[in-house]
mmCIF file of C-alpha atoms (C1' of nucleotides) and ligand atoms in Angstrom:
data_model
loop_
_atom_site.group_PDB
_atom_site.id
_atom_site.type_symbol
_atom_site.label_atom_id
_atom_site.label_comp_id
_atom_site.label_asym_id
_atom_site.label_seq_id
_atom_site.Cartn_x
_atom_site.Cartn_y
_atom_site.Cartn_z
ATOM 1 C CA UNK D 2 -18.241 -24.710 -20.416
ATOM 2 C CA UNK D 3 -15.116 -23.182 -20.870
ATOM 3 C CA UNK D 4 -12.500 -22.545 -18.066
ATOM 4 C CA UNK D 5 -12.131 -18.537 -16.848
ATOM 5 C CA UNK D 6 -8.715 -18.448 -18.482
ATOM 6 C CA UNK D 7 -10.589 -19.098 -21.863
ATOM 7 C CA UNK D 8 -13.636 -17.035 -21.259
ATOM 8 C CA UNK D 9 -10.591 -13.775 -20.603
ATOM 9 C CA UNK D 10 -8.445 -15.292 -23.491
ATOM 10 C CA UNK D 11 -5.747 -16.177 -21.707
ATOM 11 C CA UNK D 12 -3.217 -18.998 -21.736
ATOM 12 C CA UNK D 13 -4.447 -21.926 -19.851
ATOM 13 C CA UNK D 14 -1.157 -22.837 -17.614
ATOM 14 C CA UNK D 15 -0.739 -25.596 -15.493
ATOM 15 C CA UNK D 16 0.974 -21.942 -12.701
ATOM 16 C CA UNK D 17 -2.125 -20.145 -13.950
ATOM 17 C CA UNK D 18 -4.652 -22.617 -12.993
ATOM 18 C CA UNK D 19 -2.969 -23.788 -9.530
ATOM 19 C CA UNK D 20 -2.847 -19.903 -8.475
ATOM 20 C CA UNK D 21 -6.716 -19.634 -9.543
ATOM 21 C CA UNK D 22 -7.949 -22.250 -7.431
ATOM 22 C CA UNK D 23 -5.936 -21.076 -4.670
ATOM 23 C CA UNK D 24 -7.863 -17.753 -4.491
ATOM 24 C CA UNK D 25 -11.198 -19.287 -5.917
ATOM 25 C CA UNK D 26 -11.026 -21.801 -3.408
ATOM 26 C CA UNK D 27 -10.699 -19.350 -0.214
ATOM 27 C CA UNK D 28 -14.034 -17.797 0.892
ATOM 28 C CA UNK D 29 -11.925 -14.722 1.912
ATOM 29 C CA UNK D 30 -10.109 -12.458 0.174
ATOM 30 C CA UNK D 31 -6.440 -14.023 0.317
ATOM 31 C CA UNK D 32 -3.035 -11.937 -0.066
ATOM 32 C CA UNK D 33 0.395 -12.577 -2.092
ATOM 33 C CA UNK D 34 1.942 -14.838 1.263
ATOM 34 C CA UNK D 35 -1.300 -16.805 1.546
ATOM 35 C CA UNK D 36 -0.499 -17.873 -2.203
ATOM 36 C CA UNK D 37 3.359 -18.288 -1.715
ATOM 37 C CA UNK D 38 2.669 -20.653 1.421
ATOM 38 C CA UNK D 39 -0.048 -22.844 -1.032
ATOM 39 C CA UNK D 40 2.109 -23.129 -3.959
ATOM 40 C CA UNK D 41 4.916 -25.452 -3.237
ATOM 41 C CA UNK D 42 7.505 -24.034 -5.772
ATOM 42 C CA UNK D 43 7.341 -21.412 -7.969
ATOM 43 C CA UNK D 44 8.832 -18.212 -9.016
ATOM 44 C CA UNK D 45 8.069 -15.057 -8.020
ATOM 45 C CA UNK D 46 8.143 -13.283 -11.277
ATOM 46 C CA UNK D 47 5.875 -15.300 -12.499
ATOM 47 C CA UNK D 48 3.281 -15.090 -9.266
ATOM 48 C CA UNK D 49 3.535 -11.149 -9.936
ATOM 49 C CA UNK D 50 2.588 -11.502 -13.210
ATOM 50 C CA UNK D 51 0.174 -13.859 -12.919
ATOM 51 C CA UNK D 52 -1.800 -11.483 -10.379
ATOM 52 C CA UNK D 53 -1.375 -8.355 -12.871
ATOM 53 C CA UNK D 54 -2.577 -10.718 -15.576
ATOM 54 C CA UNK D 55 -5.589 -11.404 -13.645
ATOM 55 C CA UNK D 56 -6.284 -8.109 -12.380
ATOM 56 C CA UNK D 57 -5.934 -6.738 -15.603
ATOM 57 C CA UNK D 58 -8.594 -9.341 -17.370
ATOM 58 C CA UNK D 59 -10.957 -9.228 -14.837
ATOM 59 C CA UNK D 60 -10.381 -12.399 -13.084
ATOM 60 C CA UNK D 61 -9.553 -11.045 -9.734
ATOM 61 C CA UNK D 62 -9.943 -7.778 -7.498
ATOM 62 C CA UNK D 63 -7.907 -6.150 -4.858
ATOM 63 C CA UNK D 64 -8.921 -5.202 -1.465
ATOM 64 C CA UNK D 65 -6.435 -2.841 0.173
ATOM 65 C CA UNK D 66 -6.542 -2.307 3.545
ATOM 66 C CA UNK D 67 -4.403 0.571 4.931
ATOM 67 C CA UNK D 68 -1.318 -0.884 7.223
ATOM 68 C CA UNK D 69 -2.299 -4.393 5.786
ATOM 69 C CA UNK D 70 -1.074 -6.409 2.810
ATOM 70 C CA UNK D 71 -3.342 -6.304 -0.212
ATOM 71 C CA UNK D 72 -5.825 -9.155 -0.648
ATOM 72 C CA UNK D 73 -7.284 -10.142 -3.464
ATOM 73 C CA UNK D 74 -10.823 -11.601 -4.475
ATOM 74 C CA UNK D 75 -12.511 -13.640 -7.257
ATOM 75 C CA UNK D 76 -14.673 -10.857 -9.434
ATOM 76 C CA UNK D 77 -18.072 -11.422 -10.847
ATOM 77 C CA UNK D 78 -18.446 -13.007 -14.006
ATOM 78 C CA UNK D 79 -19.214 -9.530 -15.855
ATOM 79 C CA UNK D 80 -15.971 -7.812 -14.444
ATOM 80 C CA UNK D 81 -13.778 -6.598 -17.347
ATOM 81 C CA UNK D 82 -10.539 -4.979 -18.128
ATOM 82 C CA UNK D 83 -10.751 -1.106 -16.357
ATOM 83 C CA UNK D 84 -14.637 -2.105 -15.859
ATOM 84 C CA UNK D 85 -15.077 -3.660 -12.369
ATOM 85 C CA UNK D 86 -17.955 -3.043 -10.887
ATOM 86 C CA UNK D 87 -18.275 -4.566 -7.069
ATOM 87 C CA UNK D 88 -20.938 -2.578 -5.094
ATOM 88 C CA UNK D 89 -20.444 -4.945 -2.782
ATOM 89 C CA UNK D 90 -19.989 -4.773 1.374
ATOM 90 C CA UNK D 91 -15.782 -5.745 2.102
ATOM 91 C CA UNK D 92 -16.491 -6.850 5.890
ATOM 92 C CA UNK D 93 -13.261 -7.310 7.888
ATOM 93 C CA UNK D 94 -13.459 -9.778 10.980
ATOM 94 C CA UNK D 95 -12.544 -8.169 14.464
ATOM 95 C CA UNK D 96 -11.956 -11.512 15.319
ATOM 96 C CA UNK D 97 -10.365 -13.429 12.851
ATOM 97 C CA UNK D 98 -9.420 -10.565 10.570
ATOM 98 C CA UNK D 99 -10.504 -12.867 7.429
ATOM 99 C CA UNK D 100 -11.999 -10.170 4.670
ATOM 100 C CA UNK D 101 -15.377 -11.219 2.705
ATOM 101 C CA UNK D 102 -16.804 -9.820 -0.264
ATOM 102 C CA UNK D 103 -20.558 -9.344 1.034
ATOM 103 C CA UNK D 104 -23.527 -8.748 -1.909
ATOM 104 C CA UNK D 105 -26.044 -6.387 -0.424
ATOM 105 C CA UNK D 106 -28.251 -4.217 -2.190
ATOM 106 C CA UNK D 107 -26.306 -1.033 -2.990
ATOM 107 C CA UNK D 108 -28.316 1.203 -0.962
ATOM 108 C CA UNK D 109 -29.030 -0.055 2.509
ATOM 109 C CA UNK D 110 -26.495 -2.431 3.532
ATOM 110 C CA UNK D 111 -25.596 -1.639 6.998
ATOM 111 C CA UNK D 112 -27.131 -4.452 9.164
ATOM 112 C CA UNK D 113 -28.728 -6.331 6.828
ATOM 113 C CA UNK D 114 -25.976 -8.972 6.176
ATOM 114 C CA UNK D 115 -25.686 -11.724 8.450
ATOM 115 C CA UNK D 116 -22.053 -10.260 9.821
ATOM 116 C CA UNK D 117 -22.278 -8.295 13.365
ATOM 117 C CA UNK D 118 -21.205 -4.799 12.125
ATOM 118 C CA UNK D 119 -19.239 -2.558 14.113
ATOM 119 C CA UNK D 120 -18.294 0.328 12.014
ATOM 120 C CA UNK D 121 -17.444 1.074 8.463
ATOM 121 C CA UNK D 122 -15.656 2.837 5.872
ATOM 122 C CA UNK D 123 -17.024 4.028 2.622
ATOM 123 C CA UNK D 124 -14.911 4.465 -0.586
ATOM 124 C CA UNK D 125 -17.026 6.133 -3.312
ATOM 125 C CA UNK D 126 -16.097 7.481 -6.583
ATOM 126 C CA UNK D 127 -18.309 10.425 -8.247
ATOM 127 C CA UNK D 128 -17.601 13.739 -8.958
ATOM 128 C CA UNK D 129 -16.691 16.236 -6.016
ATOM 129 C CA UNK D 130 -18.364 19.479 -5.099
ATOM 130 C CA UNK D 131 -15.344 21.138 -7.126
ATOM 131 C CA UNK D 132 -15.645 19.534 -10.351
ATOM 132 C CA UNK D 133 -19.631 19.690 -10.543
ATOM 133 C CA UNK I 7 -4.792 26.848 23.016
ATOM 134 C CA UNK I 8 -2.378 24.398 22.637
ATOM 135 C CA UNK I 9 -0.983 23.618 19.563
ATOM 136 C CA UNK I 10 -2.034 19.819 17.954
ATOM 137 C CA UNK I 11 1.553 18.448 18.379
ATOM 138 C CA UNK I 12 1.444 20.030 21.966
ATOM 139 C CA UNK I 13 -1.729 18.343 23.134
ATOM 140 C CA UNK I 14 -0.668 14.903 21.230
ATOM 141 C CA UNK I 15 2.863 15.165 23.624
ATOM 142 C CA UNK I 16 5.265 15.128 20.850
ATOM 143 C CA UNK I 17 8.242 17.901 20.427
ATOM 144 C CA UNK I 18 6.994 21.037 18.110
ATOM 145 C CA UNK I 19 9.778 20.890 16.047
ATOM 146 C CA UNK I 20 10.231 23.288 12.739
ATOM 147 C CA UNK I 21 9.996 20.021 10.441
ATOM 148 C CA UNK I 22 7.216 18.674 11.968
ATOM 149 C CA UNK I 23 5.302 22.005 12.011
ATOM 150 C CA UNK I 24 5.872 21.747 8.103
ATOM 151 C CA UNK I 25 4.696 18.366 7.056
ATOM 152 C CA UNK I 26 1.690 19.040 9.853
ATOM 153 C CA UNK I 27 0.955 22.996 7.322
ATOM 154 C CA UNK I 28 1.180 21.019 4.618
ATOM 155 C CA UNK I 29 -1.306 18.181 5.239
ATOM 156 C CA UNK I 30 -4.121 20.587 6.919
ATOM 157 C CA UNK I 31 -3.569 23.038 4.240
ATOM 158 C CA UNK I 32 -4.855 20.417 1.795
ATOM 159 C CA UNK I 33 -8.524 20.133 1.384
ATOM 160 C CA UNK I 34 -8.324 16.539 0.225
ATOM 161 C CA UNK I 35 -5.890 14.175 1.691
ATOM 162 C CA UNK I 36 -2.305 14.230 0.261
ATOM 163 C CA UNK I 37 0.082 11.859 -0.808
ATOM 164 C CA UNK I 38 3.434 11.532 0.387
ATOM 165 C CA UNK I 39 4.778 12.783 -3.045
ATOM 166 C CA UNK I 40 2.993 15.650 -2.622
ATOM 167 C CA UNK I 41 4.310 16.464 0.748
ATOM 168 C CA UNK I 42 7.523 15.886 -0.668
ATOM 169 C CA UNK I 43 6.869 18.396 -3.166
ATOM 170 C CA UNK I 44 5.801 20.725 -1.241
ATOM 171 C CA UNK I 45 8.909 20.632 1.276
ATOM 172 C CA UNK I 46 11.929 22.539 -0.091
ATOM 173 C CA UNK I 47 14.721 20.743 1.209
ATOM 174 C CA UNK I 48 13.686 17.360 3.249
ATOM 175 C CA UNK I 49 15.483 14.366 4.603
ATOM 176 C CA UNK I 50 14.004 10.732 3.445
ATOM 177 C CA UNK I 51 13.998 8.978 6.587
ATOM 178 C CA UNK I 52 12.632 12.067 8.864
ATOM 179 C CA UNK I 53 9.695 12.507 6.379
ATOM 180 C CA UNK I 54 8.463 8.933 7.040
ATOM 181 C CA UNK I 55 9.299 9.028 10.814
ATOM 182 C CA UNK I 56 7.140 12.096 10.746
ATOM 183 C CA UNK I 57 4.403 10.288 8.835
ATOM 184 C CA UNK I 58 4.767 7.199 11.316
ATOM 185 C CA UNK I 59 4.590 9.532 14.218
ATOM 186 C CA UNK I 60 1.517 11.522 13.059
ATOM 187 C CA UNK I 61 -0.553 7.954 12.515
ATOM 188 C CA UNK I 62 0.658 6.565 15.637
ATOM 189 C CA UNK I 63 -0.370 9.777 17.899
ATOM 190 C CA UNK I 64 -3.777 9.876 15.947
ATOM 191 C CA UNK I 65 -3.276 13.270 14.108
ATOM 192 C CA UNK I 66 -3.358 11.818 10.729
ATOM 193 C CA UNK I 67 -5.172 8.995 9.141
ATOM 194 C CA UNK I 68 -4.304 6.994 5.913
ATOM 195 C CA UNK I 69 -6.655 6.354 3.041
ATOM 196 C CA UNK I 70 -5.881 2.777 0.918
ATOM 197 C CA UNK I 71 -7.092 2.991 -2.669
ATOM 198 C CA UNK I 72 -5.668 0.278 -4.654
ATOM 199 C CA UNK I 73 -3.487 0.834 -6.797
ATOM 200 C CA UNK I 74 -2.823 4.089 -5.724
ATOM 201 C CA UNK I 75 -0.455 5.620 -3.103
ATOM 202 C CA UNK I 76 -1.669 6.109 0.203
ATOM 203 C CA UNK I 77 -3.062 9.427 1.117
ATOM 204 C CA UNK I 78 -2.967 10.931 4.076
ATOM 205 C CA UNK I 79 -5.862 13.064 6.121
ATOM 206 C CA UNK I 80 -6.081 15.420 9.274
ATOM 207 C CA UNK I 81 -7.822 13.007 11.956
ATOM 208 C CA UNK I 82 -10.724 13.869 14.119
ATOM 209 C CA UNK I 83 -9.364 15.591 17.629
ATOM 210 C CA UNK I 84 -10.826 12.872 19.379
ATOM 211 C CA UNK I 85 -8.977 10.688 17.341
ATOM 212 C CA UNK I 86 -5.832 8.663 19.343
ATOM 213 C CA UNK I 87 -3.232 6.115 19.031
ATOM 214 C CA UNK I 88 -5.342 2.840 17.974
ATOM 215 C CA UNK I 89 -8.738 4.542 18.544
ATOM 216 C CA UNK I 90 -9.523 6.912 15.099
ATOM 217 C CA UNK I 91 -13.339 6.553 14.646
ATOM 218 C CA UNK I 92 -13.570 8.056 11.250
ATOM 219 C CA UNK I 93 -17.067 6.856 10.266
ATOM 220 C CA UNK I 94 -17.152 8.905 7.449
ATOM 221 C CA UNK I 95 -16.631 8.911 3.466
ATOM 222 C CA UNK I 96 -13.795 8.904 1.145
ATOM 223 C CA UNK I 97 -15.405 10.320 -1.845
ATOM 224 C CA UNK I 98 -12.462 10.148 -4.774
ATOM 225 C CA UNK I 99 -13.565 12.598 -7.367
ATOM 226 C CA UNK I 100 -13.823 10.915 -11.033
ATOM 227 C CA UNK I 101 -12.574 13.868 -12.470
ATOM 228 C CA UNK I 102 -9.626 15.464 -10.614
ATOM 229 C CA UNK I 103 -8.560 11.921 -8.395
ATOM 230 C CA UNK I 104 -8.804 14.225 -5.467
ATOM 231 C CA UNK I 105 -10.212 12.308 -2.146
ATOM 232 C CA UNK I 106 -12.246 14.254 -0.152
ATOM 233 C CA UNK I 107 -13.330 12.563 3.696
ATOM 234 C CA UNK I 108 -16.928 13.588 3.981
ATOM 235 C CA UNK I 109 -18.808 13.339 7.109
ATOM 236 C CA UNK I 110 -22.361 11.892 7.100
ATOM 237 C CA UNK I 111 -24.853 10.248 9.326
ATOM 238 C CA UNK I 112 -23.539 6.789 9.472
ATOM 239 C CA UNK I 113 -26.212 5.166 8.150
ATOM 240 C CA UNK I 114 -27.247 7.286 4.905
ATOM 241 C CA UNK I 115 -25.012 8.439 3.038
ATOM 242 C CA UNK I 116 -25.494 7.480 -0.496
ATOM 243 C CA UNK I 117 -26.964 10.922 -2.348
ATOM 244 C CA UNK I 118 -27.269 12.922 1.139
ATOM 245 C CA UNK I 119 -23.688 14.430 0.376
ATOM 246 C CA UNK I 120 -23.366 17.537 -2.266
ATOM 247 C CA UNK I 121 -21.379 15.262 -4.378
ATOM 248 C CA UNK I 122 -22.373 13.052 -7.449
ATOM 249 C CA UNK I 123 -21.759 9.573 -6.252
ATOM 250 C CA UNK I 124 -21.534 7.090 -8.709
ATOM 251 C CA UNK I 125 -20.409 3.602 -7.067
ATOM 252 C CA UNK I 126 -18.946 3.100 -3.815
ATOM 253 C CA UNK I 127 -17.082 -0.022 -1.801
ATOM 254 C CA UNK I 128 -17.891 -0.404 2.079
ATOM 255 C CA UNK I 129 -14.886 -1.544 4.339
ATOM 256 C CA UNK I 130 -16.946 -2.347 7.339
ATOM 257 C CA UNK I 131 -15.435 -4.079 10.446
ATOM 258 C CA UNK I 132 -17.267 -6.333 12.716
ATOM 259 C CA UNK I 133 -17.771 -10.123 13.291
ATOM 260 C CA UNK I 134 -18.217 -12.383 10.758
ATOM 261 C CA UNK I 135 -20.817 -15.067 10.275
ATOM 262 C CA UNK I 136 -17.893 -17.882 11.039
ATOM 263 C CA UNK I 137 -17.004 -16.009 14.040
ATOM 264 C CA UNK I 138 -20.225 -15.287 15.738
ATOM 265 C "C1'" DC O 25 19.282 32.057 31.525
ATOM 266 C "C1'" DT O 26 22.000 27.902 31.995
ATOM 267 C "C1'" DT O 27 22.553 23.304 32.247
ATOM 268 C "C1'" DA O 28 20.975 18.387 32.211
ATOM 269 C "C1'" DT O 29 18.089 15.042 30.042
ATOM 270 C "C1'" DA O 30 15.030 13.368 26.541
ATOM 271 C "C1'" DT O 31 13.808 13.433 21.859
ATOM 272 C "C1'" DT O 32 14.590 14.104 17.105
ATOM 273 C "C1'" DT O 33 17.391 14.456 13.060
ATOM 274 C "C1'" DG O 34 20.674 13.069 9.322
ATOM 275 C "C1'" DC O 35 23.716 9.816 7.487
ATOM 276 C "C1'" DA O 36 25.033 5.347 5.910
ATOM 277 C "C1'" DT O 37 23.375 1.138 5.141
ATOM 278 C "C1'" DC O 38 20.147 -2.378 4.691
ATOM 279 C "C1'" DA O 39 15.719 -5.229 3.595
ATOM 280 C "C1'" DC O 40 12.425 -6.375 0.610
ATOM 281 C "C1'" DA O 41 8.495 -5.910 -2.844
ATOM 282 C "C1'" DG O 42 7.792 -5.497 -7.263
ATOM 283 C "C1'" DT O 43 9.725 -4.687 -12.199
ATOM 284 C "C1'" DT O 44 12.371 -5.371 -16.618
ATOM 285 C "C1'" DG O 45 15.028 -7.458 -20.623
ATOM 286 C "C1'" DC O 46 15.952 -11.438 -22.633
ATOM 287 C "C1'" DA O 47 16.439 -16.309 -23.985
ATOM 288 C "C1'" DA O 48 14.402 -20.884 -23.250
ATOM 289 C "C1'" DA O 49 10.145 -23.382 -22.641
ATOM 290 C "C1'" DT O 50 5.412 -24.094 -23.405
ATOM 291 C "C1'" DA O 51 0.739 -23.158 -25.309
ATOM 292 C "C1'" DT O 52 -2.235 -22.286 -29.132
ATOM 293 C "C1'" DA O 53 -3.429 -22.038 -34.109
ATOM 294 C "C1'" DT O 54 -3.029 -23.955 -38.770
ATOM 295 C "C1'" DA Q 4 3.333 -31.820 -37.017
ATOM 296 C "C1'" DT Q 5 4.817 -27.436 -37.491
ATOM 297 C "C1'" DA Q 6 4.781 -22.400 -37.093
ATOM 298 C "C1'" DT Q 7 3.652 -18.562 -34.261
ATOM 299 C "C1'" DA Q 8 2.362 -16.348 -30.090
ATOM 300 C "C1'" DT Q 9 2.609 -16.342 -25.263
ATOM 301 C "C1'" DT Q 10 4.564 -17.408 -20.939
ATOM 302 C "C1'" DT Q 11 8.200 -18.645 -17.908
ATOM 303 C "C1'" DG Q 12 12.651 -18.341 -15.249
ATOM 304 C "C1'" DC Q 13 16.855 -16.099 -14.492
ATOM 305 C "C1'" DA Q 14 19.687 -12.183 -13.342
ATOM 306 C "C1'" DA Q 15 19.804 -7.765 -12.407
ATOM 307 C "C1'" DC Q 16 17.666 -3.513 -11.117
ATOM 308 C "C1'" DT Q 17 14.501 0.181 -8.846
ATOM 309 C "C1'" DG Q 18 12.168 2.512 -5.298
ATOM 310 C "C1'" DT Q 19 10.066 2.527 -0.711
ATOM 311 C "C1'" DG Q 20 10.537 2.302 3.745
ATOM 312 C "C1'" DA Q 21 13.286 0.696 8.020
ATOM 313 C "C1'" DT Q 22 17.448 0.598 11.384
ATOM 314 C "C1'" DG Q 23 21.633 1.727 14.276
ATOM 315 C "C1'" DC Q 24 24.074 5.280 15.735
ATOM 316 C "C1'" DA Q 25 26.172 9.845 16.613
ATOM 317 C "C1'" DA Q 26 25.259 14.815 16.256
ATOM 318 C "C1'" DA Q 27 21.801 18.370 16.798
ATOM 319 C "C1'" DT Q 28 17.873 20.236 18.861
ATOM 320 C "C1'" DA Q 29 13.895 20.510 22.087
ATOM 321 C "C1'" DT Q 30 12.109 20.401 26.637
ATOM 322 C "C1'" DA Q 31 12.515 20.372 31.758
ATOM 323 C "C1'" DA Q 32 14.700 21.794 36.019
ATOM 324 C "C1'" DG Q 33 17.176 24.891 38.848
HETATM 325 MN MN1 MN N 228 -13.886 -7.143 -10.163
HETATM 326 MN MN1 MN N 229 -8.211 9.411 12.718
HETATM 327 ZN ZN1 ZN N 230 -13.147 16.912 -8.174
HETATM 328 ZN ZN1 ZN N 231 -14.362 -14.007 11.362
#
DNA sequence: CTTATATTTGCATCACAGTTGCAAATATAT
DNA sequence: ATATATTTGCAACTGTGATGCAAATATAAG
């Protein structure tokens, strides 16, 4: 089968592939430093554009957390250029502050995941009272 | 009654009065370049120590939308300093990108709102399976 | 109302994340 | 193996937000 960087028709680098399995490997959401501390060398330039690259094709999504650096997540295979679609539960630790991407069924998710929820935030896109 | 920077303990000064019009005015939550906008004449630095100050003291909370600049939203009164319990929704409008905080019954939201949602994300905080 | 004290403001300067143009290096296609 | 397309690294830049400090303003006390 062929490799994600294919599959998005992207060049298959040796940086590409080492910052890949760095987030692919993490069952959290991981930010920029996370990265920087895994990769031995490398340039930053390069890291930045790497994670655009990524974003951009699909690869990856970002979590952003208000007061907290941005983290970013594997996406589902069907995630495309301006067509993400993750209906999914983004469950913050009190504890250990790690951030998992939780499937639940898009309706009723609240307490039906196997994480102890304490409160939540919902960001949903649609069209506002306004606009209608 | 008191007024909100009164109450919060902070100094009810002429620019603070301003940024405070300016964000309440709003019906959806602002952005700082919008605030700057807004403002005839500002200073930089007091702008942001204004912003800081509002978060801190609970009168304003921050919305996170990747890729996007933080907005900014009137808090809850009972809302304080490390303790904002804003169980509600951020509904950004597909049309106009405005954000709108809509309160709900925590549990069911989806379709109970006069908005047309079509997908949401969840930032939920609580304990993780790993952490339990 | 006047004065003393506490807080805020503005200025200059800095720190740091993320970006850009361009030439050299590397990956893919033929 | 070679030609072409893409990516990388360097140097330099941009914009956001933070800091130290003195002047200005707000609040508290008499
Ligand atoms: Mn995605
Ligand atoms: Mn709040
Ligand atoms: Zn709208
Ligand atoms: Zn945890």
């Amino acid at each position: 089968m062929k490799s994600i960087l294919k599959r998005k028709n992207i060049s298959e680098t040796p940086f590409r592939k080492s910052v890949l399995e760095i987030i692919s490997d993490s069952s959290s959401a991981v930010s920029i430093s996370y990265i920087e501390n895994k990769l031995g060398e490398y340039n930053r330039v390069t890291l930045y554009r790497t994670i655009k690259t990524f974003l951009e094709t699909g690869i990856i999504h970002s979590i952003s957390i208000a007061g907290e650096d941005l983290r970013y997540a594997m996406c589902e295979d069907t995630c495309q250029q301006d067509n993400h679609i993750h209906n999914h539960l983004h469950l913050q630790c009190t504890q250990c502050n790690s951030v998992y991407c939780v499937d639940l069924p898009a309706d009723s998710f609240i307490n039906k995941s196997n994480h102890l929820i304490d409160s939540f935030e919902v960001h949903a896109k649609g069209v506002c009272e306004h606009c209608q």
